[in-house]
Tab-separated table of C-alpha atoms and ligand atoms in Angstrom:
chain	number	residue	atom	x	y	z
A	1	MET	CA	-23.467	14.214	-8.206
A	2	THR	CA	-22.936	11.311	-10.597
A	3	ARG	CA	-20.855	8.500	-9.326
A	4	ARG	CA	-19.180	5.908	-11.468
A	5	ALA	CA	-20.952	2.766	-11.316
A	6	LEU	CA	-18.955	-0.387	-9.954
A	7	ILE	CA	-20.064	-3.833	-10.619
A	8	ALA	CA	-18.145	-6.303	-8.676
A	9	GLY	CA	-18.008	-10.174	-8.661
A	10	ASN	CA	-17.208	-12.036	-5.550
A	11	TRP	CA	-16.267	-15.500	-6.653
A	12	LYS	CA	-16.134	-16.739	-3.075
A	13	MET	CA	-14.673	-20.212	-2.588
A	14	HIS	CA	-15.066	-21.117	-6.182
A	15	MET	CA	-12.772	-21.770	-9.148
A	16	THR	CA	-9.459	-23.667	-9.990
A	17	THR	CA	-6.779	-21.496	-11.424
A	18	ALA	CA	-7.588	-22.905	-14.889
A	19	ASP	CA	-11.465	-22.189	-14.374
A	20	ALA	CA	-10.555	-18.708	-13.076
A	21	GLU	CA	-8.550	-17.896	-16.041
A	22	VAL	CA	-11.246	-18.755	-18.476
A	23	LEU	CA	-13.756	-16.700	-16.465
A	24	ALA	CA	-11.450	-13.819	-16.132
A	25	SER	CA	-10.966	-13.629	-19.955
A	26	GLN	CA	-14.739	-13.666	-20.340
A	27	VAL	CA	-15.130	-10.961	-17.763
A	28	ALA	CA	-12.531	-8.849	-19.856
A	29	GLU	CA	-14.436	-9.438	-23.070
A	30	ALA	CA	-17.761	-8.768	-21.495
A	31	SER	CA	-16.574	-5.367	-19.960
A	32	LYS	CA	-14.497	-4.073	-22.901
A	33	ASP	CA	-17.191	-1.707	-24.089
A	34	ALA	CA	-18.637	-0.742	-20.560
A	35	THR	CA	-15.961	2.165	-20.396
A	36	ASP	CA	-18.429	4.433	-18.182
A	37	ARG	CA	-18.363	2.020	-15.278
A	38	ASP	CA	-15.897	-0.074	-13.194
A	39	VAL	CA	-15.738	-3.824	-13.055
A	40	LEU	CA	-14.080	-5.799	-10.143
A	41	VAL	CA	-13.534	-9.444	-9.592
A	42	ALA	CA	-12.529	-11.045	-6.297
A	43	PRO	CA	-11.132	-14.438	-7.059
A	44	PRO	CA	-9.907	-16.929	-4.267
A	45	PHE	CA	-6.258	-16.110	-3.364
A	46	THR	CA	-4.943	-18.986	-5.074
A	47	ALA	CA	-6.285	-17.652	-8.468
A	48	ILE	CA	-5.408	-14.081	-8.083
A	49	GLY	CA	-2.115	-14.347	-10.064
A	50	ALA	CA	-3.575	-16.147	-12.817
A	51	VAL	CA	-6.536	-13.762	-13.032
A	52	THR	CA	-4.364	-10.582	-13.193
A	53	ALA	CA	-2.399	-12.223	-15.943
A	54	ALA	CA	-5.393	-13.119	-17.892
A	55	LEU	CA	-6.876	-9.730	-17.399
A	56	GLU	CA	-3.693	-7.842	-18.638
A	57	GLY	CA	-4.527	-4.902	-20.900
A	58	SER	CA	-8.131	-4.810	-19.496
A	59	ALA	CA	-9.479	-2.186	-17.094
A	60	VAL	CA	-11.015	-4.921	-14.828
A	61	ILE	CA	-9.949	-4.409	-11.127
A	62	VAL	CA	-8.849	-7.387	-9.241
A	63	ALA	CA	-9.587	-7.683	-5.377
A	64	GLY	CA	-8.631	-9.984	-2.482
A	65	GLN	CA	-11.682	-11.379	-0.570
A	66	ASN	CA	-10.084	-10.441	2.541
A	67	VAL	CA	-6.834	-8.837	3.763
A	68	CYS	CA	-4.718	-8.668	6.797
A	69	TRP	CA	-3.399	-5.470	8.341
A	70	GLU	CA	0.222	-6.411	8.678
A	71	GLU	CA	2.872	-6.618	5.901
A	72	GLN	CA	4.136	-10.024	7.008
A	73	GLY	CA	4.628	-12.071	10.099
A	74	ALA	CA	3.103	-14.785	12.311
A	75	PHE	CA	-0.451	-14.646	10.991
A	76	THR	CA	-1.210	-18.351	9.795
A	77	GLY	CA	-3.948	-18.429	7.242
A	78	GLU	CA	-3.939	-14.726	6.580
A	79	ILE	CA	-2.903	-12.686	3.492
A	80	SER	CA	-1.050	-9.471	3.639
A	81	PRO	CA	-1.892	-6.385	1.580
A	82	VAL	CA	1.490	-6.414	0.215
A	83	MET	CA	1.037	-9.951	-1.057
A	84	LEU	CA	-2.190	-8.957	-2.761
A	85	LYS	CA	-0.517	-6.150	-4.428
A	86	ASP	CA	2.423	-8.566	-5.450
A	87	LEU	CA	0.060	-10.579	-7.527
A	88	GLY	CA	-1.565	-7.579	-8.983
A	89	ALA	CA	-4.637	-7.050	-6.925
A	90	THR	CA	-5.427	-3.281	-6.114
A	91	ALA	CA	-8.479	-3.853	-3.827
A	92	ALA	CA	-9.841	-5.982	-1.071
A	93	ILE	CA	-13.223	-6.916	0.215
A	94	VAL	CA	-13.443	-6.597	4.095
A	95	GLY	CA	-15.997	-7.681	6.475
A	96	HIS	CA	-18.191	-9.843	4.324
A	97	SER	CA	-21.020	-11.275	6.224
A	98	GLU	CA	-19.722	-14.714	5.626
A	99	ARG	CA	-16.449	-13.548	7.569
A	100	ARG	CA	-18.652	-12.172	10.268
A	101	GLN	CA	-21.067	-14.964	10.667
A	102	ILE	CA	-19.027	-18.039	9.942
A	103	PHE	CA	-15.678	-17.024	11.129
A	104	GLY	CA	-16.728	-14.772	13.854
A	105	GLU	CA	-15.014	-11.382	12.789
A	106	SER	CA	-15.832	-8.514	14.759
A	107	ASP	CA	-16.170	-4.805	13.831
A	108	GLN	CA	-12.962	-4.117	15.640
A	109	LEU	CA	-11.162	-6.914	13.772
A	110	ILE	CA	-12.740	-5.832	10.414
A	111	ASN	CA	-11.612	-2.123	11.349
A	112	GLN	CA	-8.137	-3.435	11.547
A	113	ARG	CA	-8.349	-4.978	8.073
A	114	VAL	CA	-9.763	-1.714	6.682
A	115	VAL	CA	-6.990	0.319	8.260
A	116	GLY	CA	-4.212	-2.004	7.089
A	117	GLY	CA	-5.578	-2.221	3.436
A	118	LEU	CA	-5.639	1.394	3.166
A	119	LYS	CA	-2.306	1.934	4.686
A	120	PHE	CA	-0.715	-0.241	1.887
A	121	GLY	CA	-2.724	1.547	-0.844
A	122	LEU	CA	-5.542	-0.864	-1.573
A	123	THR	CA	-9.031	0.104	-2.257
A	124	VAL	CA	-11.359	-1.540	0.515
A	125	VAL	CA	-14.813	-2.728	-0.027
A	126	LEU	CA	-16.207	-2.610	3.240
A	127	CYS	CA	-19.435	-5.060	3.662
A	128	ILE	CA	-22.168	-4.452	5.997
A	129	GLY	CA	-25.674	-5.762	6.524
A	130	GLU	CA	-28.217	-6.995	8.935
A	131	THR	CA	-29.388	-10.523	9.541
A	132	LEU	CA	-32.905	-11.650	9.217
A	133	GLU	CA	-33.507	-11.567	12.983
A	134	GLU	CA	-32.187	-8.149	13.291
A	135	ARG	CA	-34.420	-6.904	10.348
A	136	GLU	CA	-37.414	-8.483	12.112
A	137	ALA	CA	-36.504	-6.951	15.284
A	138	GLU	CA	-36.426	-3.560	13.482
A	139	GLN	CA	-32.822	-3.077	14.283
A	140	THR	CA	-31.478	-2.678	10.626
A	141	LEU	CA	-30.489	0.986	10.734
A	142	THR	CA	-29.096	0.634	14.254
A	143	ILE	CA	-26.894	-2.393	13.038
A	144	LEU	CA	-25.790	-0.714	9.820
A	145	GLU	CA	-24.665	2.307	11.959
A	146	LYS	CA	-22.733	0.255	14.455
A	147	GLN	CA	-21.026	-1.547	11.546
A	148	VAL	CA	-20.153	1.556	9.729
A	149	ARG	CA	-18.835	3.484	12.709
A	150	GLY	CA	-16.898	0.443	13.851
A	151	GLY	CA	-15.621	-0.373	10.468
A	152	LEU	CA	-14.343	3.066	9.449
A	153	ASP	CA	-13.069	3.934	13.046
A	154	GLY	CA	-10.051	6.336	12.598
A	155	ILE	CA	-10.181	6.401	8.733
A	156	THR	CA	-9.326	9.659	7.572
A	157	PRO	CA	-11.387	11.843	5.056
A	158	LYS	CA	-8.414	11.611	2.487
A	159	ASP	CA	-8.418	7.776	2.899
A	160	MET	CA	-12.376	7.646	2.492
A	161	THR	CA	-11.750	8.312	-1.221
A	162	ARG	CA	-10.497	4.434	-1.411
A	163	VAL	CA	-13.458	3.151	0.532
A	164	VAL	CA	-16.456	1.561	-1.089
A	165	ILE	CA	-19.319	0.426	1.159
A	166	ALA	CA	-21.270	-2.778	0.125
A	167	TYR	CA	-24.818	-3.177	1.601
A	168	GLU	CA	-25.629	-6.914	1.653
A	169	PRO	CA	-28.477	-7.935	3.810
A	170	VAL	CA	-27.494	-11.249	5.124
A	171	TRP	CA	-30.990	-12.837	4.512
A	172	ALA	CA	-30.663	-11.909	0.788
A	173	ILE	CA	-27.234	-13.622	0.154
A	174	GLY	CA	-27.371	-16.922	-1.839
A	175	THR	CA	-31.231	-17.042	-1.139
A	176	GLY	CA	-32.740	-15.679	-4.181
A	177	LYS	CA	-34.328	-13.163	-1.934
A	178	THR	CA	-33.535	-9.620	-2.927
A	179	ALA	CA	-34.356	-6.643	-0.574
A	180	SER	CA	-37.078	-4.618	-2.481
A	181	THR	CA	-35.602	-1.770	-4.198
A	182	ALA	CA	-37.346	0.475	-1.773
A	183	LYS	CA	-35.736	-1.275	1.171
A	184	ALA	CA	-32.451	-1.299	-0.462
A	185	GLU	CA	-32.651	2.319	-1.398
A	186	GLU	CA	-33.803	3.262	2.216
A	187	ALA	CA	-30.652	1.481	3.501
A	188	HIS	CA	-28.160	2.975	1.129
A	189	ALA	CA	-29.613	6.633	1.615
A	190	PHE	CA	-29.161	6.103	5.375
A	191	ILE	CA	-25.611	4.948	4.947
A	192	ARG	CA	-24.903	7.908	2.767
A	193	LYS	CA	-26.352	10.224	5.176
A	194	LEU	CA	-24.376	8.631	8.029
A	195	ILE	CA	-21.021	9.137	5.984
A	196	GLY	CA	-22.056	12.833	5.647
A	197	ASP	CA	-22.697	13.183	9.404
A	198	LEU	CA	-19.260	11.338	10.134
A	199	TYR	CA	-17.395	13.309	7.470
A	200	GLU	CA	-18.795	15.747	5.226
A	201	LYS	CA	-21.294	15.981	2.485
A	202	ASP	CA	-18.730	15.840	-0.242
A	203	ILE	CA	-17.157	12.582	0.889
A	204	ALA	CA	-20.813	11.220	1.328
A	205	ASP	CA	-21.603	12.409	-2.087
A	206	GLN	CA	-18.645	10.946	-3.804
A	207	MET	CA	-18.801	7.503	-1.966
A	208	ARG	CA	-19.879	4.494	-3.906
A	209	ILE	CA	-22.314	2.237	-2.040
A	210	LEU	CA	-22.819	-1.110	-3.763
A	211	TYR	CA	-25.915	-3.468	-3.005
A	212	GLY	CA	-25.287	-7.187	-2.766
A	213	GLY	CA	-27.662	-10.230	-2.241
A	214	SER	CA	-29.123	-12.409	-4.956
A	215	VAL	CA	-28.365	-9.526	-7.580
A	216	LYS	CA	-28.981	-11.155	-11.029
A	217	PRO	CA	-29.768	-9.989	-14.671
A	218	ALA	CA	-33.553	-9.779	-13.912
A	219	ASN	CA	-33.238	-7.442	-10.782
A	220	VAL	CA	-30.101	-5.315	-11.744
A	221	ASP	CA	-31.640	-2.550	-13.764
A	222	GLU	CA	-34.182	-1.867	-11.065
A	223	LEU	CA	-31.588	-1.695	-8.368
A	224	MET	CA	-29.363	0.319	-10.399
A	225	ALA	CA	-31.952	3.014	-11.243
A	226	GLN	CA	-32.276	3.875	-7.481
A	227	PRO	CA	-30.402	7.198	-6.741
A	228	ASP	CA	-28.236	5.812	-3.919
A	229	ILE	CA	-27.302	2.390	-5.467
A	230	ASP	CA	-24.191	2.926	-7.186
A	231	GLY	CA	-23.289	-0.707	-8.126
A	232	ALA	CA	-23.538	-4.344	-7.201
A	233	LEU	CA	-21.709	-6.941	-5.353
A	234	VAL	CA	-22.471	-10.140	-7.101
A	235	GLY	CA	-21.983	-13.664	-5.853
A	236	GLY	CA	-23.595	-16.533	-7.574
A	237	ALA	CA	-24.399	-14.805	-10.739
A	238	ALA	CA	-20.744	-13.596	-11.007
A	239	LEU	CA	-19.595	-17.211	-11.780
A	240	ASP	CA	-21.623	-17.268	-14.962
A	241	ALA	CA	-20.081	-15.236	-17.566
A	242	GLU	CA	-23.332	-14.577	-19.502
A	243	SER	CA	-25.127	-13.436	-16.276
A	244	PHE	CA	-22.308	-11.329	-15.033
A	245	GLN	CA	-22.040	-9.660	-18.623
A	246	ARG	CA	-25.703	-8.661	-18.364
A	247	ILE	CA	-25.150	-7.414	-14.958
A	248	ILE	CA	-22.101	-5.366	-15.978
A	249	ASN	CA	-24.219	-3.979	-18.839
A	250	PHE	CA	-27.073	-2.988	-16.686
A	251	LYS	CA	-29.436	-0.358	-18.262
B	301	13P	P1	-25.201	-13.816	-3.960
B	301	13P	O1	-25.330	-12.928	-5.235
B	301	13P	O2	-24.788	-15.246	-4.419
B	301	13P	O3	-26.510	-13.814	-3.139
B	301	13P	O4	-24.062	-13.290	-3.085
B	301	13P	C1	-23.864	-12.129	-2.717
B	301	13P	C2	-22.628	-11.879	-1.939
B	301	13P	O5	-22.394	-12.448	-0.818
B	301	13P	C3	-21.618	-11.113	-2.698
B	301	13P	O6	-20.594	-10.710	-1.795
C-alpha cells in the first residue's frame, strides 16, 4: 500500500499577517514541483485568510491549529469549523501536545473537537504522543493507545478517511531531540496495528501517520524511509522557507 506523503508545517504562535503572506508564497513556490505528495500549513488563526489568498492556485492545504465542535455560540476564545472554512482552511490540527500540556485539554475534549471538525467536513490531524516521564516509565504504548481510543471515540469508518494521526513524542518537540527512527517506526507500526484492530485493515493501511518532533532537513530522509512514517508535522523548521523546502522535497 503506498500512501501519499503529507508534509505539514505547524506555525504555532508565530507570524504576523504580512510575514505569513511571504512565507506562504515561499511554500507555494517550494512545493510546486512536489506533485506526488501533499503539503499543508497551519498558520495562526489571524493569518489564515491572508495565507489562503497567498496560496491561491497552489495545491498547499491550509489548516487551523485547533477547532471547536460547534458552528457558533458562547465559546469565548474558540474558532468554529465553519469559520475556518470561511477563511479557506480545509483541515484542523487537534490535540497538539501544547494544547494538552499547557491548556489542559483532555482526550474527551479533544474527541469533541475531532467529531466537530469531521462533521463540518474538515480533515483532522489528531496529535498524540507520550511525555518523557511516560516514556521512562515504559508507558509509551499504553498512552498512545489511550489517546487514539479517546480521540477517535465514535468516529465512523467512513470519516476515518479524513483523519490523519500525528505521532509527536512530547520530549522531542522543540528540543532538538528526535526519536530514533527505530523508536518512531515502532510507535507508528503500533498505531497502525491499533487502527486495524479498532476498524479494519484497509482503513489502517490507507491512514497517514505523521511523525513530529524536531524534524529538520538533516533527519527527514531517514524518517521518511520508514515503512509506517507517511509524513512529518514540522514546527520550528517550517518557519524557515529554505528548511521547509528541503523537508517537502525529502528523498
Ligand atoms: P518542532 O519541529 O519545533 O520540534 O515542533 C514539532 C511540533 O510540535 C509540530 O506540531
